[in-house]
Tab-separated table of C-alpha atoms in Angstrom:
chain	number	residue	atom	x	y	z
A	220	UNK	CA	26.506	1.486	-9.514
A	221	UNK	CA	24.455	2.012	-12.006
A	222	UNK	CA	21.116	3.723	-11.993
A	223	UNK	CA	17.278	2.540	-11.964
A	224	UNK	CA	14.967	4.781	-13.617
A	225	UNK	CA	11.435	4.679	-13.406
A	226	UNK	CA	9.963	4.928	-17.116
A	227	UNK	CA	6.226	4.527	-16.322
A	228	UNK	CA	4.009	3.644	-13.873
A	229	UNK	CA	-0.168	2.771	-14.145
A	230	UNK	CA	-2.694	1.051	-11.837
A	231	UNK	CA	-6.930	0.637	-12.174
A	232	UNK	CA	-8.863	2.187	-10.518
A	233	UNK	CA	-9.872	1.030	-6.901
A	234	UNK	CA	-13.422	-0.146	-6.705
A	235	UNK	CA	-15.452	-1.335	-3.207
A	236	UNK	CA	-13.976	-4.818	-2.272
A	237	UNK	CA	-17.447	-6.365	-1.828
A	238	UNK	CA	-18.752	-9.175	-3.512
A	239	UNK	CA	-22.131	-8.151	-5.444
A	240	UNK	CA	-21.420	-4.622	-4.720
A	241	UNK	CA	-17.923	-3.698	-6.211
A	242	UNK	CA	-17.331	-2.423	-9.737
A	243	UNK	CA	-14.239	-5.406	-10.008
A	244	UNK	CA	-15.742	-7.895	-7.875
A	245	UNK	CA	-16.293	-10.398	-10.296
A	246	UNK	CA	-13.156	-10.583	-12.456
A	247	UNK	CA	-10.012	-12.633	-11.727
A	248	UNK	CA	-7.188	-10.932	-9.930
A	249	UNK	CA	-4.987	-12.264	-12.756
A	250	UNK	CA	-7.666	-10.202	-15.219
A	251	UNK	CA	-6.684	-6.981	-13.359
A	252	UNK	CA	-3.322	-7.343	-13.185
A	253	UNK	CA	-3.672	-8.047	-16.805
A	254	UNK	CA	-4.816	-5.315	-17.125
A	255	UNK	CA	-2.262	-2.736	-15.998
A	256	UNK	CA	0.700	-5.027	-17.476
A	257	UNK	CA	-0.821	-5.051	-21.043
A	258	UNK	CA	-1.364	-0.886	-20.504
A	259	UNK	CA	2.648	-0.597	-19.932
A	260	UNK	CA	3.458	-2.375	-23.190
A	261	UNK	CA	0.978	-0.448	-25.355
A	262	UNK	CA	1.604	2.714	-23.428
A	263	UNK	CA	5.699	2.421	-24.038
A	264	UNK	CA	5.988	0.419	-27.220
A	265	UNK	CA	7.503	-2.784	-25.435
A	266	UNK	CA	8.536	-5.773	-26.434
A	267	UNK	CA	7.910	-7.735	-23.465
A	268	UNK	CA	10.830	-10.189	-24.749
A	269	UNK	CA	12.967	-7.741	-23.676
A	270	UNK	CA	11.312	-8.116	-20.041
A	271	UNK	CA	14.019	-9.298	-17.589
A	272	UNK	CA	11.160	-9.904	-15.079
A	273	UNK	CA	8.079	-9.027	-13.264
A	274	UNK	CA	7.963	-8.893	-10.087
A	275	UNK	CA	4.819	-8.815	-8.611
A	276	UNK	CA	3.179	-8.342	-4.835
A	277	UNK	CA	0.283	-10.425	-3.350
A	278	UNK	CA	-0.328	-10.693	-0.131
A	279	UNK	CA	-3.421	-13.842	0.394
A	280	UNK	CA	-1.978	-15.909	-1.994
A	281	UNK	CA	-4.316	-18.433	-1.825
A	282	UNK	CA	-7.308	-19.563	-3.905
A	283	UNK	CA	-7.607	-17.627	-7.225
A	284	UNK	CA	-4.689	-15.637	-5.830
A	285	UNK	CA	-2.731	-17.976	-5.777
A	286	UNK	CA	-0.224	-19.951	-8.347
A	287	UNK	CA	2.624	-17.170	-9.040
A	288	UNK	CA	-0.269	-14.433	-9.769
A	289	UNK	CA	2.892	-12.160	-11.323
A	290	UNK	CA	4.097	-14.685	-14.205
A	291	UNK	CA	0.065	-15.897	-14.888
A	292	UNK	CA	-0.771	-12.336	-15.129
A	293	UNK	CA	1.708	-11.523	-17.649
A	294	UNK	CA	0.502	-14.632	-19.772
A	295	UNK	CA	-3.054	-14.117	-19.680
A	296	UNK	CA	-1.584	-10.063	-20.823
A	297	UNK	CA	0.019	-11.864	-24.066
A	298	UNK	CA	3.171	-10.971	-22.775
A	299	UNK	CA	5.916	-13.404	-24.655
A	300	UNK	CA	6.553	-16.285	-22.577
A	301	UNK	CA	10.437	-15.129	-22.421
A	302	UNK	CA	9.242	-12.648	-19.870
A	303	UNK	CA	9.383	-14.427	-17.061
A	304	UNK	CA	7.620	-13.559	-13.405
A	305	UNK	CA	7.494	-14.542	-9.406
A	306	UNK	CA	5.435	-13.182	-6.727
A	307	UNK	CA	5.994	-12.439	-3.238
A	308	UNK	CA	4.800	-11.310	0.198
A	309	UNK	CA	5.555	-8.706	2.510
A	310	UNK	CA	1.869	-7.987	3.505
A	311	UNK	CA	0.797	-4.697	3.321
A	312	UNK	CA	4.767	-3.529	2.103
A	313	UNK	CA	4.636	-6.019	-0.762
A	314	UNK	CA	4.386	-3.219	-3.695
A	315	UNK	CA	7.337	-1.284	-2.222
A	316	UNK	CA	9.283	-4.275	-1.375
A	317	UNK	CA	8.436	-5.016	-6.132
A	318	UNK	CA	9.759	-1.995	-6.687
A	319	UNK	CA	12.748	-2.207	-4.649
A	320	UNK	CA	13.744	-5.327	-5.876
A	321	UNK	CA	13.368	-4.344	-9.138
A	322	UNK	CA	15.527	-1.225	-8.695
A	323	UNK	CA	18.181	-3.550	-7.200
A	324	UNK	CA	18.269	-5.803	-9.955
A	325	UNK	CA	18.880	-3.021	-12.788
A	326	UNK	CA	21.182	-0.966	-10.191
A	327	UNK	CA	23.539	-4.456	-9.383
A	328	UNK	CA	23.570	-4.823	-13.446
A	329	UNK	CA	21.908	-7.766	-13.294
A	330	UNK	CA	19.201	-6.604	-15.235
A	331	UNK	CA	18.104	-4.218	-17.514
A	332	UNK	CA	14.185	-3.798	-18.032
A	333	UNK	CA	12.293	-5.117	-14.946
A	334	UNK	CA	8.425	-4.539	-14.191
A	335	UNK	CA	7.123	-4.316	-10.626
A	336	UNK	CA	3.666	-4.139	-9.019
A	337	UNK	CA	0.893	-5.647	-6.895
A	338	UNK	CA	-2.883	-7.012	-6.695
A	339	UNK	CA	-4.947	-7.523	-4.176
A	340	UNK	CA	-8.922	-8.303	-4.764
A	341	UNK	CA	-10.004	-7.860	-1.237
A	342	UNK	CA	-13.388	-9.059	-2.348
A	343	UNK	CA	-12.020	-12.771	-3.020
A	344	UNK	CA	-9.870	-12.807	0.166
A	345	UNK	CA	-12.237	-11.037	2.565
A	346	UNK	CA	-15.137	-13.105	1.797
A	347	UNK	CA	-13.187	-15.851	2.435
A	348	UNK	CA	-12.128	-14.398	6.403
A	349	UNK	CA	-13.082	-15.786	9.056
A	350	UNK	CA	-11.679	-13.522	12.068
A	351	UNK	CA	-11.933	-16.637	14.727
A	352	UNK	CA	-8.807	-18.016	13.229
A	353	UNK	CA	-5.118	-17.289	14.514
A	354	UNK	CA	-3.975	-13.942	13.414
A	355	UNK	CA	-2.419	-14.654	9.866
A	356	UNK	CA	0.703	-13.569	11.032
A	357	UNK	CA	1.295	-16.140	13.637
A	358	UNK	CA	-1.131	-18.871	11.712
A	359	UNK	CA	-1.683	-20.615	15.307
A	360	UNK	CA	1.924	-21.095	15.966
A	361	UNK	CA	2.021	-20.875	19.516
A	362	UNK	CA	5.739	-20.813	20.318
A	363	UNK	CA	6.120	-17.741	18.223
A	364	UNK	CA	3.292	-16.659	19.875
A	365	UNK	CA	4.563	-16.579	23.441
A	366	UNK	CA	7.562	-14.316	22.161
A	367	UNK	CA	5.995	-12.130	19.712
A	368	UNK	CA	1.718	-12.042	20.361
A	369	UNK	CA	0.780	-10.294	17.131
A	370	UNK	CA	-3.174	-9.190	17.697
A	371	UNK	CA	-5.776	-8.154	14.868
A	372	UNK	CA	-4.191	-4.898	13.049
A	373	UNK	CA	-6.984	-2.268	13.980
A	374	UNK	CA	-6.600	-3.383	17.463
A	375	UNK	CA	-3.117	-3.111	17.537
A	376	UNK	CA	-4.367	0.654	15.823
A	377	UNK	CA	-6.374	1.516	18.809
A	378	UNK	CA	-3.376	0.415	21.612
A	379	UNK	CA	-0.873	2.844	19.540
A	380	UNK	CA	-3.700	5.939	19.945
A	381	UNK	CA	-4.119	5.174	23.483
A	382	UNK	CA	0.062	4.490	24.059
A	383	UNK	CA	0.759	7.777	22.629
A	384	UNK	CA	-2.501	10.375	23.683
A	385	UNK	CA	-3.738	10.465	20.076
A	386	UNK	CA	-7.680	11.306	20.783
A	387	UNK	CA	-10.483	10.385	18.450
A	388	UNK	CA	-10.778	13.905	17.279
A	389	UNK	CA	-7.271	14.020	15.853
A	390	UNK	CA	-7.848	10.645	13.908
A	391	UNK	CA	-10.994	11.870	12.669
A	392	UNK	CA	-9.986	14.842	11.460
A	393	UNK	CA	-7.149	13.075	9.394
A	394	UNK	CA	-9.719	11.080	7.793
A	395	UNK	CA	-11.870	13.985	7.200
A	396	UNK	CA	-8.821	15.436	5.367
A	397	UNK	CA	-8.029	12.644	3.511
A	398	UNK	CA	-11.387	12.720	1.769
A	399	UNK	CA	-11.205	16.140	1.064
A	400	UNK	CA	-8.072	15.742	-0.404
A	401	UNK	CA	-8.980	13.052	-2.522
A	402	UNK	CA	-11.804	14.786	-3.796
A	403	UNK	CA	-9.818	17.772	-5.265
A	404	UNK	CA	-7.557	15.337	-6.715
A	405	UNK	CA	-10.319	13.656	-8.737
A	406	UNK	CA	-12.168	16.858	-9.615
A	407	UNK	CA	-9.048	18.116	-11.406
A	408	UNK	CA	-8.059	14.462	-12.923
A	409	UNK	CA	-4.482	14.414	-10.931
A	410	UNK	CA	-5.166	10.153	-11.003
A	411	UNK	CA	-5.761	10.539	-14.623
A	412	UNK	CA	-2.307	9.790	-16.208
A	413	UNK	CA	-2.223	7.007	-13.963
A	414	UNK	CA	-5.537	5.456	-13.990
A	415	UNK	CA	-6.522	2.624	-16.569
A	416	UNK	CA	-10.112	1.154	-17.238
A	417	UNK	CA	-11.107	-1.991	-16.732
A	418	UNK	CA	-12.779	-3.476	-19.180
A	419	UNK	CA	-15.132	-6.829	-18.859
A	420	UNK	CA	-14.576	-10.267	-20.666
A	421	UNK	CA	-17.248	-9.230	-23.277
A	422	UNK	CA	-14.952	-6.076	-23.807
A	423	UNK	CA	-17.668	-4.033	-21.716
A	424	UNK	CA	-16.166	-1.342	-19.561
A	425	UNK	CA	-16.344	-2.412	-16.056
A	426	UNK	CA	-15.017	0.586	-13.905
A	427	UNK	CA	-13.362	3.699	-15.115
A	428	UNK	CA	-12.943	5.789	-11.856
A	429	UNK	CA	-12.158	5.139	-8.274
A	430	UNK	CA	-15.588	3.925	-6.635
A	431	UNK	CA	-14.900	3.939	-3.006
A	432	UNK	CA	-14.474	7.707	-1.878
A	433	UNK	CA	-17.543	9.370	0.139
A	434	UNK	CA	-16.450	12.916	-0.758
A	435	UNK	CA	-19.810	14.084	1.459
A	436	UNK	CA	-17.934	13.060	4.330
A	437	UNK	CA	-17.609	15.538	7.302
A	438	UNK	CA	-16.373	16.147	10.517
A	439	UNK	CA	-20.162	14.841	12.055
A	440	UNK	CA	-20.470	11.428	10.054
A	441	UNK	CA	-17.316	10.424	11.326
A	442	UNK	CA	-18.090	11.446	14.534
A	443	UNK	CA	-21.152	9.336	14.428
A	444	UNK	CA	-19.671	6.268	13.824
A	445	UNK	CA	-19.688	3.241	15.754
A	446	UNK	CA	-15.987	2.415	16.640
A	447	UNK	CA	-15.080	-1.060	15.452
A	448	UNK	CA	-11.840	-2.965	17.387
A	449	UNK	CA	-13.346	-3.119	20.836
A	450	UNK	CA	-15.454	-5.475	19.234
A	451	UNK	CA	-12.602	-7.603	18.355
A	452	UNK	CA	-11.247	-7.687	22.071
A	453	UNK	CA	-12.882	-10.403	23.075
A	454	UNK	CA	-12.346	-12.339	20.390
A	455	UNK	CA	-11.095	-15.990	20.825
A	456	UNK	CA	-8.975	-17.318	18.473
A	457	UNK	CA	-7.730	-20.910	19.856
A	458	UNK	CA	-8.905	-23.595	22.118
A	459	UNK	CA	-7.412	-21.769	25.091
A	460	UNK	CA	-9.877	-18.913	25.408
A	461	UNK	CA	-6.680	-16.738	24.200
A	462	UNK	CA	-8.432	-13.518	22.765
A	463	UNK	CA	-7.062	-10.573	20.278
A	464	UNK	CA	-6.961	-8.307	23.556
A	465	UNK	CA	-5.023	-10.737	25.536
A	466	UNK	CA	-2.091	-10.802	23.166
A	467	UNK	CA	-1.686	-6.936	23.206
A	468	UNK	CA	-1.919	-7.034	26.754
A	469	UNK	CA	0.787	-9.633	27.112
A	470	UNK	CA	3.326	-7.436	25.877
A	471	UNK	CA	1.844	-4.013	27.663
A	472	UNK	CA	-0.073	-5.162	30.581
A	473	UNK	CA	-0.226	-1.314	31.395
A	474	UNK	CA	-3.289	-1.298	29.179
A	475	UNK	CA	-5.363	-3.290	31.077
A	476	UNK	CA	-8.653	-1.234	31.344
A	477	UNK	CA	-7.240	1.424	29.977
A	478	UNK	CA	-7.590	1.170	26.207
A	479	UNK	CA	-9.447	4.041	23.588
A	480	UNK	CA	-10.669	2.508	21.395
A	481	UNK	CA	-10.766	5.260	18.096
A	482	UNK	CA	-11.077	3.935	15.108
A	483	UNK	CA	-13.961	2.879	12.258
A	484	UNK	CA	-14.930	2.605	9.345
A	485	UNK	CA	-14.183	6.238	8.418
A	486	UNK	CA	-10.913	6.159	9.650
A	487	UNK	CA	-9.434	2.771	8.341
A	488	UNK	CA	-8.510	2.053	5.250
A	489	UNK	CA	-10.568	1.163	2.785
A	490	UNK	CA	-11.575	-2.484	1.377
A	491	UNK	CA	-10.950	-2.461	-1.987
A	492	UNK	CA	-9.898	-4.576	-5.516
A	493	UNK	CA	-7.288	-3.221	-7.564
A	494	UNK	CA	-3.973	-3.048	-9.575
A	495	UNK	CA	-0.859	-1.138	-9.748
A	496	UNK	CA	2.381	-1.690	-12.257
A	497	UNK	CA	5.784	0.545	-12.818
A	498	UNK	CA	7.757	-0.388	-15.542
A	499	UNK	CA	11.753	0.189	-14.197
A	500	UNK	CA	14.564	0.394	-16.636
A	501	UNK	CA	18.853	0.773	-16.761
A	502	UNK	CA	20.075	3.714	-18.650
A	503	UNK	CA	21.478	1.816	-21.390
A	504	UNK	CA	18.079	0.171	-21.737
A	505	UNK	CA	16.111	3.526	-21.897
A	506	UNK	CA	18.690	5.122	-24.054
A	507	UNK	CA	18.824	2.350	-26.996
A	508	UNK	CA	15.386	1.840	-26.976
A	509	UNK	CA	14.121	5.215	-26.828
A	510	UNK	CA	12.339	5.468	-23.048
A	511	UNK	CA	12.500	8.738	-21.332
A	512	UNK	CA	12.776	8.032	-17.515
A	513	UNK	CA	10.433	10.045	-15.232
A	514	UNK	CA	12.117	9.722	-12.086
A	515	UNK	CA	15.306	7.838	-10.681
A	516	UNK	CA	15.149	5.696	-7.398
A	517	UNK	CA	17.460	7.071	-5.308
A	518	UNK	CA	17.385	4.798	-2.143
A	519	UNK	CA	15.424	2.081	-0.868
A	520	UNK	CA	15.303	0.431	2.900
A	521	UNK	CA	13.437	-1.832	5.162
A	522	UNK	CA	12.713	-1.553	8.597
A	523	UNK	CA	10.992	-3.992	11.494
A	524	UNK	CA	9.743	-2.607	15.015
A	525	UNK	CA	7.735	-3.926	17.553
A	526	UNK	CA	5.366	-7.332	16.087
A	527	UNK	CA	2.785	-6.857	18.798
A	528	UNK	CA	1.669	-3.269	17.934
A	529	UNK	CA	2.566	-4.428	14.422
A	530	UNK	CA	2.538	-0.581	12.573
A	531	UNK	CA	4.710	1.548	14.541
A	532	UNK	CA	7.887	1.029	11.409
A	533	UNK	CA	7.062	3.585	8.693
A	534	UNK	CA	9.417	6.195	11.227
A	535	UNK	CA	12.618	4.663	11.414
A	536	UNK	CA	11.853	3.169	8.068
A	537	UNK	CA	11.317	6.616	7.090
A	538	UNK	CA	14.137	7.715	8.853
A	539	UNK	CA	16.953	4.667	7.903
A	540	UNK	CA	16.048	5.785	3.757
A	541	UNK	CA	16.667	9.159	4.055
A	542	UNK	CA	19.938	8.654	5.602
A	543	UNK	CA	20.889	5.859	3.008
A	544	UNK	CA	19.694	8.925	0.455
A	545	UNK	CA	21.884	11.640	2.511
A	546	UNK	CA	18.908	13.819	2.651
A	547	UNK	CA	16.507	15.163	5.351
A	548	UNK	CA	13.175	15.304	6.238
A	549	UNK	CA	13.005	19.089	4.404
A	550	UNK	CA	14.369	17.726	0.824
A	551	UNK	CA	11.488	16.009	0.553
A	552	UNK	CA	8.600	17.795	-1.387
A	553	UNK	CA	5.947	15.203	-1.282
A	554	UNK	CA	5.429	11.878	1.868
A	555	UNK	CA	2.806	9.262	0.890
A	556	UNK	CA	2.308	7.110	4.317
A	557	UNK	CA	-0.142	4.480	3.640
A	558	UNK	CA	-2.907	5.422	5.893
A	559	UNK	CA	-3.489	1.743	6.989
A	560	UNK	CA	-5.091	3.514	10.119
A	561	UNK	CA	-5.363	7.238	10.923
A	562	UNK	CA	-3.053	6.602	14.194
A	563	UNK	CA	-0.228	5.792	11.454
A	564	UNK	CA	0.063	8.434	9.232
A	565	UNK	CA	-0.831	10.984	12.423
A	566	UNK	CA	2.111	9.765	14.071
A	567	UNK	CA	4.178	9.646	11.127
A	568	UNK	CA	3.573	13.436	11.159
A	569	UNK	CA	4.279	14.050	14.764
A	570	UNK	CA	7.312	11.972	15.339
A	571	UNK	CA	9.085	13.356	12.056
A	572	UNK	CA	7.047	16.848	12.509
A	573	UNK	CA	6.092	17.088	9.241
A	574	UNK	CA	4.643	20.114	6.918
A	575	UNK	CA	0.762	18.106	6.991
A	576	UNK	CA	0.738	19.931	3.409
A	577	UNK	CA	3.158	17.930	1.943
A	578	UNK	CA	1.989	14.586	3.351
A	579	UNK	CA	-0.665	12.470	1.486
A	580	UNK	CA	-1.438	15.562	-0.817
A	581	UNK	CA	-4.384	13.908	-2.938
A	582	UNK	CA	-5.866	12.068	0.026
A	583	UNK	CA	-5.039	8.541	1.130
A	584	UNK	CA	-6.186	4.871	1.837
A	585	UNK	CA	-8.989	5.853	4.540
A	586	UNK	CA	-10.675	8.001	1.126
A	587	UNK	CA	-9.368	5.919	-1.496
A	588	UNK	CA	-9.298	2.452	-0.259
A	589	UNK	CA	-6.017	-0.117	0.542
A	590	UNK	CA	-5.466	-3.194	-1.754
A	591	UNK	CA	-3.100	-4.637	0.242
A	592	UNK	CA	-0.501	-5.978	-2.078
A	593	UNK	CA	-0.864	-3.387	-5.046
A	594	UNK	CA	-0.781	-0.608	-2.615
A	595	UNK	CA	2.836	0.544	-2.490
A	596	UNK	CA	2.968	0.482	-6.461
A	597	UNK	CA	0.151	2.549	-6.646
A	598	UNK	CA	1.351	5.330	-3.716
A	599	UNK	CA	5.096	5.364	-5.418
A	600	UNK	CA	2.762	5.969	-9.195
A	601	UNK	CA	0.973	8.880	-6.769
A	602	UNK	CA	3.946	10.394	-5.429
A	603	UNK	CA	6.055	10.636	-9.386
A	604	UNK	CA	2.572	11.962	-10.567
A	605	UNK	CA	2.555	14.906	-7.627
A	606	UNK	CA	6.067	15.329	-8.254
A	607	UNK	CA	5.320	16.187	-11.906
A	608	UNK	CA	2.398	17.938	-11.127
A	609	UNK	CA	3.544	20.350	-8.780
A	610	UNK	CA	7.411	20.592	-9.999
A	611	UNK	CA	8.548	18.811	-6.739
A	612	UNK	CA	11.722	16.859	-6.960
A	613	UNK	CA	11.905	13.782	-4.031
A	614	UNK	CA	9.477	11.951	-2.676
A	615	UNK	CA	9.014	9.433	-0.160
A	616	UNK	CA	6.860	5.862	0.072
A	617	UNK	CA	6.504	4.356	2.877
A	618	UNK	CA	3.571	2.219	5.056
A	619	UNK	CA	3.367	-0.577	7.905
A	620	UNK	CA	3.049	-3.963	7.473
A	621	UNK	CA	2.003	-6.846	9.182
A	622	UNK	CA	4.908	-8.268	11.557
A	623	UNK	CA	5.623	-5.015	12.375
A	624	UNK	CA	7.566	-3.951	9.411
A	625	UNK	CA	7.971	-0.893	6.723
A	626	UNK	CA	9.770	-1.091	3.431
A	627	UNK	CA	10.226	2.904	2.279
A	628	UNK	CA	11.857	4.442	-1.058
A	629	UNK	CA	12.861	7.842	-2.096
A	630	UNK	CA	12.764	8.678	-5.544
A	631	UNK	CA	13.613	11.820	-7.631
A	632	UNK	CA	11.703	13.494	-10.349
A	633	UNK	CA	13.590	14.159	-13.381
């Protein structure tokens, strides 16, 4: 089989998904992932001719999202029109799940020079939410409903911490870790070979930097805040009365009365617009055309678990690639677990009893922010730029997504 190298890999910078507030908020999410595509041309010398095709992840792929966001994007880029471009879904997963199938396209020998990545301008799609409609997973489908109830996500957050003892200290302090984290890793510019700027319509620069983190975060803010999902409980969200807390309870009645509710604002992930692109090549593409790989992919895997507390896959996930890889847990030299919640990537470090120092190194989604379809480009660009960094060779991507799944890959530094 042959072998799928990683030549490059870029993304903007995140700014705060709020209309009238964030950095992005006004552009097109075909402008910003534009923006990224056009950087991997000029950054490697392409001719985007050569481009087999781009495969791109968006998850609300509706409204100015919508309309195969991958091919328009490469077209508004000035990409030649031979490159062609689809777009696809796997919620939160979907910028894995790109590079994945990009990987398998190159490794079958289908293809030779394939781009992945992911947008997600959660300014458009959350000021378009309205959270007394079904659950998007189920979209009101009431057979599927009665099988697999599939609640609001930080709900389905708050009945894993309460399932499995994790206290509101413990998820704190993960978020208060995360920040820190994230703040060292700006301070000394370890986003900078990813990161590039955004620039307005009138060639203006519109953000430069991530805009989200609160680096003057401590222990006490986050202990001040106001948790957010018991809120949602009582929710209705059809005709029947039938609330977010009645379809967790329906599959684990033993929570009846009994549920800690943890999480926040502090310890979620963050709302955000942004961007994320790798550009994945054969040998014989690299070679001839004079690209020098960064890392290889090494194995790839998808995993689903339980729909109705939706984010409990990253594990196995975790645990089905590096068997596929024939490595363990202690090969690997740098984890990036979305941090969707701070239950996930706390139990993602319990169950595989992880080193905490080589897990989410320079800070994650609750300090950085989470747009939800460019996300797993971006963490597999943060992981090969750690790698580099610090001289590690493997890392692993992984992160829940909605339906109760987890797409991971392993990939190794050269």
């Amino acid at each position: 089989m042959a072998e799928a190298y990683i030549i490059d890999a870029c993304r903007t910078p995140r700014g705060i998904g709020k209309q009238g507030k964030g950095a992005l908020a006004h552009l097109h999410p075909q402008h910003l992932a534009a923006t990224v595509l056009a950087a991997l041309r000029d950054r490697n010398n392409l001719n985007t001719a050569d481009i087999d095709d781009i495969i791109w992840g968006t998850s609300s792929q509706r409204g100015l999202q919508g309309g195969d966001l991958g091919r328009m994007a490469a077209l508004d880029a000035n990409y030649d029109v031979k490159a062609s471009g689809l777009t696809l879904d796997r919620f939160c997963g979907s910028g894995i799940t790109t590079v994945s199938l990009a990987a398998a396209q190159i490794m079958s020998g289908m293809e030779d020079l394939v781009i992945a990545g992911g947008t997600e301008m959660m300014s458009y799609t959350a000021a378009s939410a309205d959270p007394k409609t079904p659950p998007m997973v189920d979209s009101g489908n009431l057979r599927l409903r009665a099988k697999h109830p599939q609640s609001q996500q930080g709900v389905c957050a708050d009945a894993i911490a309460t399932l499995e003892g994790i206290d509101r200290e413990a998820v704190d302090r993960l978020a208060f870790v995360s920040q820190q984290r994230a703040a060292v890793a700006i301070a000394e510019g370890r986003f900078d070979k990813s990161i590039v700027p955004v620039y307005n319509e009138d060639g203006s620069l519109a953000l430069d930097k991530e805009e989200f983190p609160r680096p003057g975060t401590t222990m006490e803010t986050l202990a001040g805040l106001r948790t957010v999902f018991d809120m949602f409980m009582g929710i209705p969200i059809d005709e029947n009365g039938t609330t977010y807390g009645d379809m967790v309870l329906q599959k684990y009645p033993q929570l009846e009365g009994k549920m800690t509710h943890v999480h926040h604002a502090g310890n979620s992930s963050g709302v955000v617009d942004g961007a994320a692109a790798i550009l994945v090549a054969s040998e014989a593409y690299a070679n001839k055309n004079g690209l020098t790989p960064r890392a290889r992919i090494v194995a790839t895997a998808n995993m689903g678990d339980c729909p109705t507390l939706m984010l409990n896959a990253p594990v196995p996930a975790a645990q089905k690639v590096l068997e596929k890889a024939g490595l363990s847990k202690d090969d690997i030299d740098v984890f990036e677990i979305n941090e969707a919640f701070s239950v996930v990537a706390e139990k993602f470090i319990r169950d595989l009893d992880l080193d905490r120092s080589k897990v989410n190194i320079n800070g994650g989604a609750m300090a950085l922010g989470h747009p939800i379809g460019a996300t797993g480009s971006i963490l597999i660009g943060t992981a090969l730029d750690e790698l580099e960094r610090s001289g590690g060779r493997y890392g692993l991507v992984t992160m829940c997504a909605a339906g109760g799944m987890a797409p991971a890959i392993i990939i190794e530094r050269i």
